[in-house]
């Protein structure tokens, strides 16, 4: 019988996929485990039990509906270091919690159920998980395909209001600076009955208008002028109000004169005119010796040369042949193919994605234009006028890649990253130059596709969930290839990613120096990615609770979650909680009472089975009765204790293998005779169901138990072809395992 001592000095790769159980040749094998449940990976390589999620607020008005993917969603709102909020969205409701900058306590600041016009809030719990958001100062912009962008505006320290995003108006209200698009088929004309008026008739050359009423309230752009639709009579006819006089601004120098003639040849692309039509010319300057007063005014078309040119008569003859006239305008209501409809509406859908980048507000992905990107004018977030293409004008880009790329997210990072249902794109930023209408171009980089989970900037990359819900990737620029790549970061632990719903990141938190990604799965667990690139720590663990995690978000170095669980009533409740390393129980809090009796009805209902901790002693499980927990049978002198739900931990190593002179002992019976754990501040631990007794330090039983730090031995029995060390605990107390040594007989 031979013996070998196998050291496992770190767990830096966390919990790995069961499919890697035979990869004993890999260096990852001895630095990972088969199960790492409710632990954080430490920078030094060991693991430490996570803190409890302390209960903060019970959403008593929400009744569980298992058909809904996410009934409550948490979103951060950060105005400054000392003015931070957690926003909880539910069905047509918004509850905003203020974080006290001194105590860190959370208080409900306000509850909103209507916008400033008294309308019900737009969001529905059917698609809470799909909403995207971006914050600029006091305003949170909230987007989804089914409603126009909503603004949650902070009006005071603890006061907010909701209002709809409205585009900037031109001075005098002559034009709305919003995006437009040619939704009509090529060749379809629009024929207004007049160039001015509050109830003109608008006729299309083929069926176009929606007769259910969705076209009412929409603006059409006739060349550069707006017509507001007030009613629809048929698929080809509607009534509208001309917001400002209908006219066409022609290209410069659109008038050609002929020496000795009064004829003015006007270049007017796709004019739609016929002989005898009346037009009004304005803003023309003198040309060919004809004064501007002899050009401007009402003129009749005498000749139509072609679809782009016609002739009118001036008030005098020219004395030379030349092109000129400046920037003239033609007042007309002739049929034209040069017309558009506003991009955002109930009929065409609304932007699904929103973001900020380079001092512009970005929208993208409507139902009718799923692969179009819009950006506001620089510094003017409500102005989407494309103007003449100047550097500060707004942008409109269609990502024409041969397939529809439905935009889901924008992320401002090294460049602006665009995540779609099928691919990942970016708009490059040129050295020392901002993105402008003349240099903007969208480049596809990878083709994995993104879920509705909001991507997060992380360590210079952007973390996103791949379509299908089984992989987390990082979109990062590769200097050697001068392109972005999307490497998988969950490949070794793919079993921990199961249909993610929400994701957040924190750095240097929960008493450690690492950075973390929290991925909340639809199945109710949270997969936690620990990363410290300098120390080479990069691994996944999993968090489970009594019930399930329903939402997760982070503000600074604090993590907040919604836990869905039974508090004693027999049905599930939704509780806002915070990860707290000073709390040992989920939904735990410190309660004060008398003679071992504590009132806990603020969260727990009769029938709930809760765990009770006093300092370093675990008192056991107790059932809530009459809104109280009675532990007097254990300690009748107790006046304070922690009450909540305990949660299990499990650290299960990969099968302990041995390499001998004739090869590995894989598949051969082996025995674990002894395991030595290196512990730190541990109050409860078991190895393969062998419990370590945490003793009192003296005979005074009023003194707390002394946590164990150092090495402790556990003696085991039995043979197994896949011997493993499983570390658990029988009491919900703190445990930290720095490493272990397993003594194997074979």
XYZ file of C-alpha atoms in Angstrom:
746
model
C 0.000 0.000 0.000
C 1.492 3.313 -1.094
C 0.581 6.793 0.058
C 0.814 10.158 -1.604
C 0.136 13.626 -0.285
C -1.650 15.745 -2.893
C -1.675 19.493 -2.188
C -4.460 21.693 -3.542
C -3.125 25.150 -2.883
C -5.678 27.272 -4.726
C -9.059 27.297 -6.440
C -8.381 30.190 -8.794
C -10.358 28.659 -11.690
C -13.406 28.156 -9.493
C -16.076 25.619 -10.354
C -15.419 23.947 -13.699
C -17.658 21.937 -15.973
C -18.193 18.260 -15.137
C -17.008 17.538 -18.676
C -13.461 18.358 -17.537
C -13.428 15.684 -14.833
C -10.921 13.558 -16.760
C -8.518 16.367 -17.642
C -6.014 15.439 -14.932
C -3.237 16.517 -17.304
C -4.404 20.119 -17.313
C -2.941 22.680 -14.883
C -6.529 23.907 -14.442
C -7.514 20.581 -12.868
C -5.603 21.051 -9.622
C -6.583 24.727 -9.330
C -10.318 24.242 -9.614
C -13.164 22.253 -8.102
C -16.252 20.356 -9.133
C -18.486 22.476 -6.905
C -17.886 25.936 -5.417
C -21.232 26.992 -3.962
C -21.774 30.244 -2.059
C -18.064 31.030 -1.917
C -15.955 33.898 -3.196
C -12.537 33.095 -4.639
C -9.863 35.013 -2.761
C -6.901 36.713 -4.451
C -4.598 34.366 -2.543
C -6.290 31.354 -4.137
C -8.518 30.153 -1.306
C -12.264 30.530 -0.949
C -14.346 32.410 1.629
C -18.046 32.101 2.303
C -20.116 34.920 0.913
C -22.043 37.173 3.239
C -25.783 37.006 3.553
C -28.204 39.115 1.550
C -29.641 41.421 4.201
C -33.377 42.124 3.837
C -34.158 45.777 3.092
C -37.684 45.995 1.654
C -40.580 43.621 1.019
C -42.558 44.288 -2.169
C -45.816 43.210 -0.569
C -47.976 44.482 -3.448
C -46.469 42.053 -5.967
C -48.030 38.632 -6.366
C -45.952 35.945 -8.028
C -46.833 35.137 -11.622
C -44.741 32.228 -12.875
C -45.552 33.099 -16.489
C -43.608 36.375 -16.176
C -39.857 36.266 -16.727
C -39.022 39.160 -14.391
C -41.665 40.874 -12.270
C -39.282 43.255 -10.489
C -36.102 44.670 -12.005
C -33.427 46.685 -10.212
C -31.549 49.478 -12.010
C -28.932 51.846 -10.526
C -29.239 55.635 -10.607
C -26.034 57.455 -9.680
C -26.021 61.242 -9.701
C -22.891 61.736 -7.586
C -20.844 59.997 -4.903
C -23.295 61.019 -2.205
C -26.550 60.965 -4.188
C -27.213 57.391 -5.293
C -30.415 55.437 -5.765
C -31.743 51.972 -6.514
C -34.767 51.962 -8.818
C -37.136 48.991 -8.717
C -39.328 48.631 -11.808
C -42.476 46.526 -11.723
C -45.686 46.500 -13.739
C -46.440 50.186 -14.539
C -44.692 51.164 -11.336
C -41.385 52.629 -10.249
C -40.090 52.610 -6.651
C -36.968 54.669 -5.971
C -34.761 54.025 -2.944
C -32.274 56.591 -1.656
C -28.919 55.464 -0.274
C -27.929 57.536 2.746
C -24.361 58.747 2.049
C -23.442 58.637 5.774
C -25.065 55.459 7.088
C -25.486 53.614 3.794
C -29.088 52.820 4.758
C -31.741 52.433 2.061
C -35.045 54.283 2.340
C -37.963 54.444 -0.062
C -37.806 57.974 -1.482
C -40.817 57.898 -3.789
C -43.190 55.627 -5.678
C -44.326 56.584 -9.179
C -47.323 55.127 -11.013
C -48.105 57.997 -13.429
C -46.197 60.370 -15.675
C -46.463 64.154 -15.424
C -49.547 64.104 -17.654
C -51.386 61.665 -15.397
C -50.973 58.711 -17.745
C -50.156 55.216 -16.500
C -46.465 54.357 -16.802
C -45.565 52.699 -20.078
C -43.581 49.644 -19.035
C -45.229 46.257 -18.620
C -43.804 43.381 -16.571
C -44.003 41.193 -19.682
C -40.847 42.866 -20.999
C -39.116 44.417 -18.000
C -36.087 42.219 -18.724
C -35.791 43.628 -22.256
C -35.693 47.334 -21.380
C -32.459 49.238 -21.931
C -31.376 52.421 -20.217
C -28.752 55.148 -20.136
C -28.239 57.912 -17.618
C -27.210 61.476 -18.302
C -26.990 63.667 -15.216
C -30.426 63.935 -13.589
C -32.179 61.933 -16.300
C -32.513 58.189 -16.850
C -33.537 57.365 -20.420
C -35.540 54.133 -20.615
C -36.206 52.371 -23.934
C -38.171 49.480 -25.401
C -39.686 48.764 -28.822
C -43.227 49.125 -27.497
C -43.104 52.696 -26.138
C -41.466 56.006 -26.856
C -38.361 56.600 -24.750
C -39.342 57.515 -21.198
C -37.385 59.858 -18.953
C -37.112 59.420 -15.202
C -36.062 62.879 -14.069
C -34.685 63.707 -10.647
C -36.230 67.017 -9.601
C -34.884 67.061 -6.037
C -32.931 64.943 -3.577
C -35.889 62.611 -3.038
C -38.285 63.642 -5.795
C -38.594 62.245 -9.310
C -41.014 62.427 -12.213
C -41.618 60.475 -15.413
C -42.178 62.116 -18.756
C -41.948 61.124 -22.394
C -38.888 62.000 -24.457
C -39.751 64.837 -26.852
C -37.584 65.972 -29.728
C -36.467 69.578 -29.895
C -38.673 71.946 -31.906
C -37.424 74.434 -34.449
C -37.953 78.041 -33.410
C -41.619 78.856 -33.919
C -42.545 75.171 -33.925
C -42.068 74.874 -37.701
C -40.297 71.533 -37.515
C -39.598 68.675 -35.107
C -35.952 67.628 -35.136
C -36.670 63.905 -35.287
C -35.567 61.059 -37.578
C -37.535 60.277 -40.747
C -37.467 57.375 -43.176
C -38.791 56.368 -46.628
C -41.200 53.630 -45.557
C -43.076 53.793 -48.877
C -42.150 51.651 -51.892
C -39.954 53.145 -54.605
C -41.966 55.302 -56.969
C -44.952 55.933 -54.674
C -45.943 59.604 -54.760
C -47.467 61.860 -52.135
C -49.852 64.504 -53.436
C -50.930 67.254 -50.985
C -53.939 69.287 -52.079
C -52.407 72.614 -50.995
C -49.142 74.063 -49.744
C -50.778 75.530 -46.619
C -53.811 74.766 -44.504
C -55.066 72.956 -41.417
C -57.065 70.282 -43.254
C -55.485 69.553 -46.610
C -56.025 66.242 -48.386
C -53.029 63.954 -48.747
C -53.204 61.309 -51.455
C -50.760 58.504 -52.206
C -50.419 56.796 -55.573
C -50.847 53.348 -53.978
C -52.241 52.014 -50.679
C -50.128 53.273 -47.785
C -52.085 54.600 -44.799
C -53.034 52.441 -41.812
C -56.800 52.642 -41.344
C -56.809 51.411 -37.721
C -55.775 54.868 -36.506
C -52.048 54.342 -36.014
C -51.183 56.901 -38.694
C -53.119 59.619 -36.860
C -50.705 61.911 -35.034
C -47.755 61.006 -37.254
C -45.747 63.594 -39.189
C -44.837 63.260 -42.855
C -41.938 65.186 -44.325
C -42.730 66.651 -47.740
C -39.227 67.546 -48.883
C -38.259 69.641 -45.840
C -41.742 70.581 -44.598
C -43.969 68.739 -42.139
C -47.540 67.607 -42.572
C -49.247 66.403 -39.392
C -51.849 63.679 -40.069
C -55.146 64.387 -38.284
C -57.328 61.632 -39.780
C -57.236 58.776 -42.267
C -60.045 58.166 -44.760
C -58.634 55.200 -46.672
C -55.399 53.428 -47.461
C -54.627 56.107 -50.076
C -56.119 59.245 -48.521
C -55.638 61.167 -45.296
C -56.218 64.639 -43.922
C -53.388 66.687 -42.507
C -52.276 70.020 -41.140
C -49.377 71.785 -42.822
C -47.078 72.788 -40.001
C -45.223 75.258 -42.205
C -45.657 76.119 -45.870
C -44.713 73.289 -48.244
C -41.633 74.131 -50.266
C -38.562 72.589 -51.806
C -35.084 74.029 -51.315
C -33.115 73.386 -54.497
C -29.436 72.800 -54.948
C -27.330 75.965 -55.327
C -27.345 77.691 -58.720
C -30.413 75.785 -59.905
C -31.461 78.538 -62.426
C -30.049 78.733 -65.952
C -30.647 81.841 -68.089
C -30.384 82.270 -71.855
C -29.062 85.523 -73.309
C -31.922 87.596 -74.680
C -34.662 85.348 -73.285
C -36.982 85.523 -70.240
C -36.998 81.731 -69.938
C -35.621 80.356 -66.677
C -34.597 76.686 -66.803
C -34.892 75.337 -63.270
C -33.244 72.116 -62.129
C -35.649 70.536 -59.653
C -35.011 66.818 -59.103
C -38.152 64.645 -59.277
C -40.312 67.762 -59.469
C -43.597 66.018 -60.437
C -44.818 69.121 -62.312
C -46.918 69.443 -65.447
C -47.338 72.354 -67.849
C -49.572 75.017 -66.329
C -48.745 74.259 -62.717
C -48.218 77.311 -60.552
C -45.190 77.663 -58.307
C -43.787 80.392 -56.114
C -40.076 81.172 -56.283
C -38.439 82.821 -53.299
C -34.968 83.602 -51.962
C -33.554 83.779 -55.503
C -30.720 86.198 -56.212
C -30.078 88.044 -59.462
C -28.738 85.912 -62.295
C -27.996 86.532 -66.002
C -28.790 90.204 -65.603
C -32.321 89.492 -64.348
C -33.008 91.190 -61.003
C -34.226 89.051 -58.130
C -37.554 90.881 -58.109
C -38.124 89.701 -61.687
C -37.453 86.078 -60.641
C -39.138 85.707 -57.251
C -42.887 85.436 -57.070
C -45.643 83.291 -58.576
C -44.772 81.688 -61.931
C -46.435 79.186 -64.241
C -44.615 76.261 -65.780
C -44.483 76.719 -69.538
C -42.395 73.693 -70.463
C -41.463 70.409 -68.781
C -38.093 69.315 -70.141
C -37.813 66.094 -68.122
C -38.490 64.779 -64.629
C -35.725 66.983 -63.208
C -36.097 70.229 -65.240
C -38.799 72.681 -66.253
C -39.067 76.238 -67.623
C -40.873 79.318 -66.289
C -40.861 82.906 -67.545
C -39.147 85.718 -65.668
C -40.332 89.322 -65.614
C -37.528 90.478 -67.947
C -34.983 89.129 -70.400
C -31.473 88.001 -69.514
C -28.439 89.725 -70.962
C -26.152 86.720 -70.573
C -26.335 82.926 -70.305
C -25.275 81.612 -66.935
C -26.150 79.404 -63.937
C -26.961 80.968 -60.590
C -29.763 82.161 -58.374
C -28.293 81.105 -55.036
C -30.266 78.801 -52.719
C -33.769 79.192 -54.075
C -36.953 77.748 -52.646
C -39.920 76.558 -54.695
C -43.260 76.763 -52.897
C -45.269 73.850 -54.330
C -47.535 70.966 -53.439
C -46.868 68.932 -56.581
C -46.861 65.118 -56.277
C -43.445 63.859 -55.273
C -41.587 60.686 -54.409
C -39.339 62.704 -52.093
C -41.313 62.280 -48.883
C -40.764 60.477 -45.594
C -42.508 59.443 -42.398
C -41.247 59.890 -38.848
C -39.190 56.891 -37.739
C -40.596 56.495 -34.220
C -44.291 55.813 -33.698
C -46.749 53.202 -32.498
C -47.009 52.045 -36.099
C -43.259 51.781 -36.787
C -42.036 50.977 -33.288
C -39.639 52.761 -30.974
C -35.909 52.459 -30.235
C -34.905 49.308 -28.382
C -31.419 50.551 -27.468
C -30.130 53.773 -25.944
C -26.716 55.008 -24.884
C -24.354 57.961 -24.566
C -21.054 58.283 -26.406
C -18.902 61.280 -27.391
C -21.467 63.765 -26.086
C -24.260 62.349 -28.232
C -27.414 60.440 -27.321
C -27.698 57.227 -29.356
C -30.862 55.353 -30.304
C -31.161 52.143 -32.296
C -33.300 49.225 -33.349
C -36.961 50.065 -33.935
C -39.388 47.380 -35.122
C -39.424 48.789 -38.653
C -35.754 49.802 -38.721
C -34.093 47.174 -36.541
C -30.584 47.738 -37.935
C -30.522 51.556 -37.926
C -28.403 53.698 -35.596
C -29.280 57.308 -34.782
C -27.147 59.784 -32.848
C -28.158 63.280 -31.752
C -26.362 66.467 -32.623
C -23.251 66.897 -30.529
C -24.238 68.234 -27.113
C -27.923 68.539 -28.097
C -29.466 65.289 -26.918
C -32.987 66.123 -28.128
C -32.003 67.279 -31.620
C -31.750 64.567 -34.310
C -31.674 66.900 -37.318
C -29.269 65.556 -39.947
C -28.883 69.092 -41.361
C -26.262 69.376 -44.082
C -23.894 66.784 -42.643
C -21.734 69.154 -40.625
C -19.463 67.604 -38.001
C -21.891 68.370 -35.171
C -25.038 67.282 -37.033
C -26.893 64.131 -36.087
C -26.092 60.711 -37.536
C -28.238 58.073 -39.171
C -26.509 54.842 -40.161
C -28.009 51.659 -41.544
C -25.878 48.593 -40.798
C -26.231 47.016 -44.231
C -24.487 43.662 -43.871
C -26.699 41.507 -46.053
C -28.873 40.410 -43.153
C -31.048 42.165 -40.600
C -29.025 42.959 -37.477
C -31.557 43.726 -34.736
C -29.899 46.215 -32.383
C -30.241 45.444 -28.675
C -27.546 47.404 -26.826
C -25.081 50.292 -27.019
C -22.031 50.372 -24.747
C -19.626 53.306 -24.572
C -16.122 51.916 -24.148
C -12.923 52.363 -26.146
C -15.349 52.884 -29.050
C -19.110 52.664 -29.113
C -19.999 48.979 -29.143
C -23.218 47.859 -30.812
C -24.654 44.494 -29.831
C -27.306 42.898 -32.001
C -29.208 39.622 -32.008
C -26.707 38.171 -34.478
C -23.405 40.076 -34.417
C -21.163 42.536 -32.596
C -20.232 45.862 -34.196
C -18.423 49.066 -33.380
C -18.073 52.543 -34.831
C -14.346 53.377 -34.884
C -13.081 56.581 -33.349
C -10.277 58.034 -35.421
C -7.210 59.394 -33.684
C -7.890 62.856 -32.267
C -11.172 63.019 -34.220
C -14.728 62.587 -32.955
C -17.360 60.560 -34.794
C -18.987 62.774 -37.435
C -21.526 62.256 -40.250
C -18.692 62.178 -42.777
C -16.429 59.617 -41.079
C -18.947 57.409 -39.233
C -19.027 53.800 -40.375
C -20.179 50.631 -38.685
C -17.849 47.620 -38.722
C -18.905 44.086 -37.898
C -16.351 42.238 -35.792
C -17.787 38.955 -34.511
C -20.980 37.000 -35.118
C -22.168 35.496 -31.843
C -25.206 37.638 -31.053
C -26.346 39.120 -27.764
C -29.216 38.303 -25.422
C -31.408 40.984 -23.838
C -29.063 41.038 -20.814
C -27.442 44.475 -20.673
C -23.687 44.199 -21.471
C -21.245 45.675 -18.957
C -17.846 47.412 -19.332
C -15.293 45.319 -17.430
C -11.489 45.522 -17.291
C -11.325 47.425 -20.608
C -13.601 44.907 -22.335
C -17.382 44.658 -22.620
C -18.957 41.556 -21.096
C -22.059 40.256 -22.874
C -24.309 37.217 -22.863
C -24.228 35.219 -26.085
C -27.519 34.447 -27.773
C -28.824 31.100 -26.575
C -28.092 31.845 -22.915
C -25.194 29.421 -22.371
C -22.078 31.576 -22.728
C -20.621 34.840 -21.414
C -18.074 36.538 -23.673
C -15.814 39.583 -23.506
C -15.707 41.949 -26.474
C -12.183 43.316 -26.383
C -9.800 45.019 -28.812
C -6.814 42.955 -29.905
C -3.864 45.219 -30.714
C -2.081 42.489 -32.681
C -5.058 41.965 -34.993
C -6.276 45.576 -34.852
C -9.791 44.260 -34.419
C -12.222 43.254 -31.713
C -12.646 39.657 -30.644
C -15.248 38.033 -28.411
C -13.469 35.434 -26.295
C -15.557 33.178 -24.046
C -14.915 33.692 -20.337
C -17.367 31.050 -19.126
C -16.174 28.200 -21.340
C -14.681 26.159 -18.477
C -17.795 26.705 -16.368
C -20.495 26.725 -19.025
C -22.863 24.713 -16.813
C -23.167 27.713 -14.477
C -24.631 29.928 -17.217
C -28.282 29.077 -17.709
C -30.487 31.581 -19.543
C -29.220 34.809 -17.899
C -31.709 37.548 -17.072
C -29.498 40.284 -15.635
C -25.832 41.094 -15.076
C -23.766 43.613 -13.101
C -20.118 44.223 -12.183
C -18.247 45.527 -9.143
C -14.577 46.111 -8.341
C -12.692 45.967 -5.049
C -15.678 45.015 -2.947
C -16.961 42.507 -0.349
C -13.715 42.803 1.615
C -11.525 41.694 -1.303
C -9.424 43.340 -4.024
C -10.908 41.406 -6.935
C -13.442 42.434 -9.543
C -16.644 40.485 -9.960
C -19.294 39.841 -12.577
C -22.683 38.736 -11.231
C -24.840 36.872 -13.744
C -28.366 36.169 -12.505
C -29.854 33.115 -14.197
C -33.529 32.561 -14.919
C -33.207 29.343 -12.905
C -32.652 31.457 -9.773
C -28.907 31.143 -9.162
C -26.210 33.777 -9.571
C -23.005 32.814 -11.356
C -20.119 34.918 -10.021
C -16.966 35.546 -12.042
C -13.925 36.559 -10.000
C -11.126 38.299 -11.875
C -7.713 39.529 -10.803
C -5.547 39.521 -13.910
C -2.339 40.440 -12.143
C -2.583 37.462 -9.797
C -4.038 35.152 -12.455
C -7.307 34.607 -10.595
C -10.172 34.040 -13.045
C -12.891 31.614 -12.086
C -16.606 31.120 -11.569
C -18.563 30.219 -8.458
C -22.305 29.997 -7.878
C -24.623 31.611 -5.376
C -27.822 29.896 -4.279
C -30.364 30.945 -1.700
C -33.509 29.793 0.067
C -35.755 30.481 -2.894
C -34.318 32.138 -5.989
C -32.553 35.291 -7.106
C -34.913 37.368 -9.254
C -32.877 40.493 -10.060
C -29.394 41.834 -9.350
C -27.664 45.182 -9.737
C -24.632 47.027 -8.379
C -23.940 50.569 -7.258
C -20.280 51.287 -6.649
C -19.026 48.360 -4.585
C -22.461 47.352 -3.299
C -24.577 44.512 -4.700
C -28.370 44.517 -4.428
C -30.693 41.656 -5.320
C -34.338 40.695 -5.322
C -34.860 37.340 -3.615
C -38.070 35.485 -4.367
C -38.920 33.121 -1.513
C -41.609 31.860 0.842
C -41.628 33.961 4.010
C -44.112 31.678 5.742
C -47.361 32.382 3.920
C -46.987 29.478 1.518
C -46.602 31.798 -1.472
C -43.484 33.539 -2.736
C -42.649 37.121 -1.831
C -40.171 39.515 -3.470
C -37.621 41.062 -1.103
C -35.009 43.698 -1.885
C -31.743 42.729 -0.213
C -28.062 43.665 -0.126
C -24.999 41.449 -0.044
C -23.442 42.131 3.360
C -20.306 40.363 4.594
C -21.301 41.209 8.178
C -24.550 39.245 7.880
C -24.484 35.438 8.003
C -28.045 34.712 6.832
C -30.034 35.488 3.693
C -32.828 37.974 4.346
C -31.149 38.239 7.725
C -31.291 41.160 10.107
C -30.369 41.884 13.709
C -33.369 41.863 16.045
C -33.657 42.959 19.653
C -36.055 41.425 22.152
C -36.565 40.284 25.722
C -35.851 36.931 27.372
C -35.128 35.181 24.088
C -38.315 36.317 22.320
C -38.045 38.446 19.160
C -40.662 40.058 16.941
C -39.823 39.355 13.271
C -43.142 40.122 11.566
C -41.590 42.911 9.483
C -40.456 40.202 7.037
C -41.382 36.731 8.268
C -44.871 35.326 8.581
C -46.191 32.589 10.817
C -44.976 29.182 9.736
C -41.620 30.360 8.400
C -38.714 28.209 9.545
C -35.803 30.524 10.243
C -32.243 30.216 11.491
C -31.058 32.118 14.551
C -27.485 33.187 15.342
C -26.193 34.840 18.485
C -22.697 36.261 17.981
C -20.595 33.164 17.088
C -23.198 30.645 18.256
C -25.752 29.013 16.012
C -28.899 28.440 18.047
C -30.735 26.334 15.458
C -33.926 26.498 13.407
C -37.129 27.943 14.853
C -40.667 28.398 13.537
C -42.253 31.837 13.543
C -45.462 31.931 15.574
C -47.545 34.970 16.375
C -45.029 37.080 14.454
C -42.289 36.080 16.904
C -39.313 33.767 17.232
C -38.922 32.219 20.689
C -35.426 30.893 21.482
C -35.851 31.012 25.265
C -35.564 27.224 25.452
C -31.969 27.622 24.285
C -31.067 30.961 25.878
C -33.666 32.810 27.921
C -31.283 35.698 28.616
C -30.812 36.603 24.960
C -31.744 40.177 24.009
C -30.365 40.360 20.453
C -29.829 37.899 17.656
C -29.657 37.544 13.901
C -32.668 35.925 12.207
C -32.905 34.832 8.589
C -32.452 31.896 6.257
C -29.272 29.872 6.350
C -27.665 28.875 3.058
C -25.475 25.891 2.318
C -21.876 26.023 1.161
C -20.098 23.304 -0.743
C -16.510 23.016 -1.891
C -16.095 19.731 -3.703
C -12.738 18.974 -5.247
C -12.166 17.233 -8.521
C -11.384 13.510 -8.058
C -8.013 13.246 -6.328
C -5.652 11.488 -8.710
C -2.106 10.206 -8.296
C 0.614 9.944 -10.916
C 2.974 7.014 -10.427
C 5.935 5.665 -12.360
C 3.547 3.539 -14.453
C 1.010 6.262 -15.029
C -1.996 7.822 -13.298
C -4.231 5.897 -10.907
C -7.343 7.129 -12.708
C -10.138 4.583 -12.371
C -8.342 2.547 -9.700
C -9.742 2.243 -6.152
C -8.103 4.774 -3.876
C -8.615 5.796 -0.280
C -8.596 9.225 1.323
C -7.097 8.532 4.706
C -6.487 12.051 5.906
C -7.306 15.591 4.824
C -5.581 18.664 6.228
C -7.451 21.946 5.823
C -5.830 25.345 6.113
C -8.622 27.430 7.677
C -9.084 31.086 8.530
C -11.638 32.523 11.003
C -13.833 29.445 10.542
C -16.793 28.732 12.814
C -18.260 25.629 11.172
C -16.760 23.072 8.794
C -17.189 19.422 7.827
C -15.110 17.267 5.503
C -16.939 14.379 3.866
C -19.537 14.691 6.674
C -16.831 14.634 9.385
C -17.581 17.667 11.530
C -14.900 19.791 13.163
C -15.914 20.589 16.750
C -15.451 24.303 17.432
C -14.821 24.334 21.176
C -15.133 26.983 23.822
C -11.824 28.426 24.894
C -12.580 27.923 28.598
C -15.261 26.645 30.934
C -17.217 29.895 30.862
C -20.066 29.043 28.476
C -21.155 32.672 28.345
C -18.078 33.382 26.253
C -18.411 33.113 22.437
C -16.884 30.297 20.484
C -13.411 30.954 19.171
C -13.098 30.864 15.372
C -10.494 28.476 14.037
C -7.470 29.742 12.135
C -4.764 27.303 11.137
C -4.493 23.727 9.960
C -6.891 21.018 11.076
C -6.860 17.292 10.315
C -9.793 15.079 9.310
C -9.480 11.273 9.217
C -11.601 9.450 6.684
C -12.396 5.848 5.720
C -13.315 3.897 2.598
C -12.204 3.388 -0.994
C -13.500 4.992 -4.149
C -12.513 5.094 -7.802
C -13.078 8.853 -7.770
C -12.196 9.999 -4.240
C -13.151 13.621 -3.581
C -12.948 16.035 -0.690
C -16.318 17.663 0.023
C -16.279 20.589 2.422
C -19.621 21.632 3.900
C -20.885 22.912 7.242
C -23.674 22.119 9.665
C -24.160 25.688 10.922
C -24.584 28.844 8.780
C -21.411 30.505 10.032
C -18.328 31.925 8.364
C -15.784 29.643 6.732
C -12.616 30.313 4.763
C -10.498 27.563 3.208
C -7.040 28.644 2.078
C -6.053 25.244 0.724
C -5.813 21.572 1.632
C -3.654 18.486 1.490
C -5.221 15.118 0.730
C -3.421 11.928 1.775
C -4.246 9.179 -0.732
C -3.603 5.448 -0.332
C -3.443 3.261 -3.435
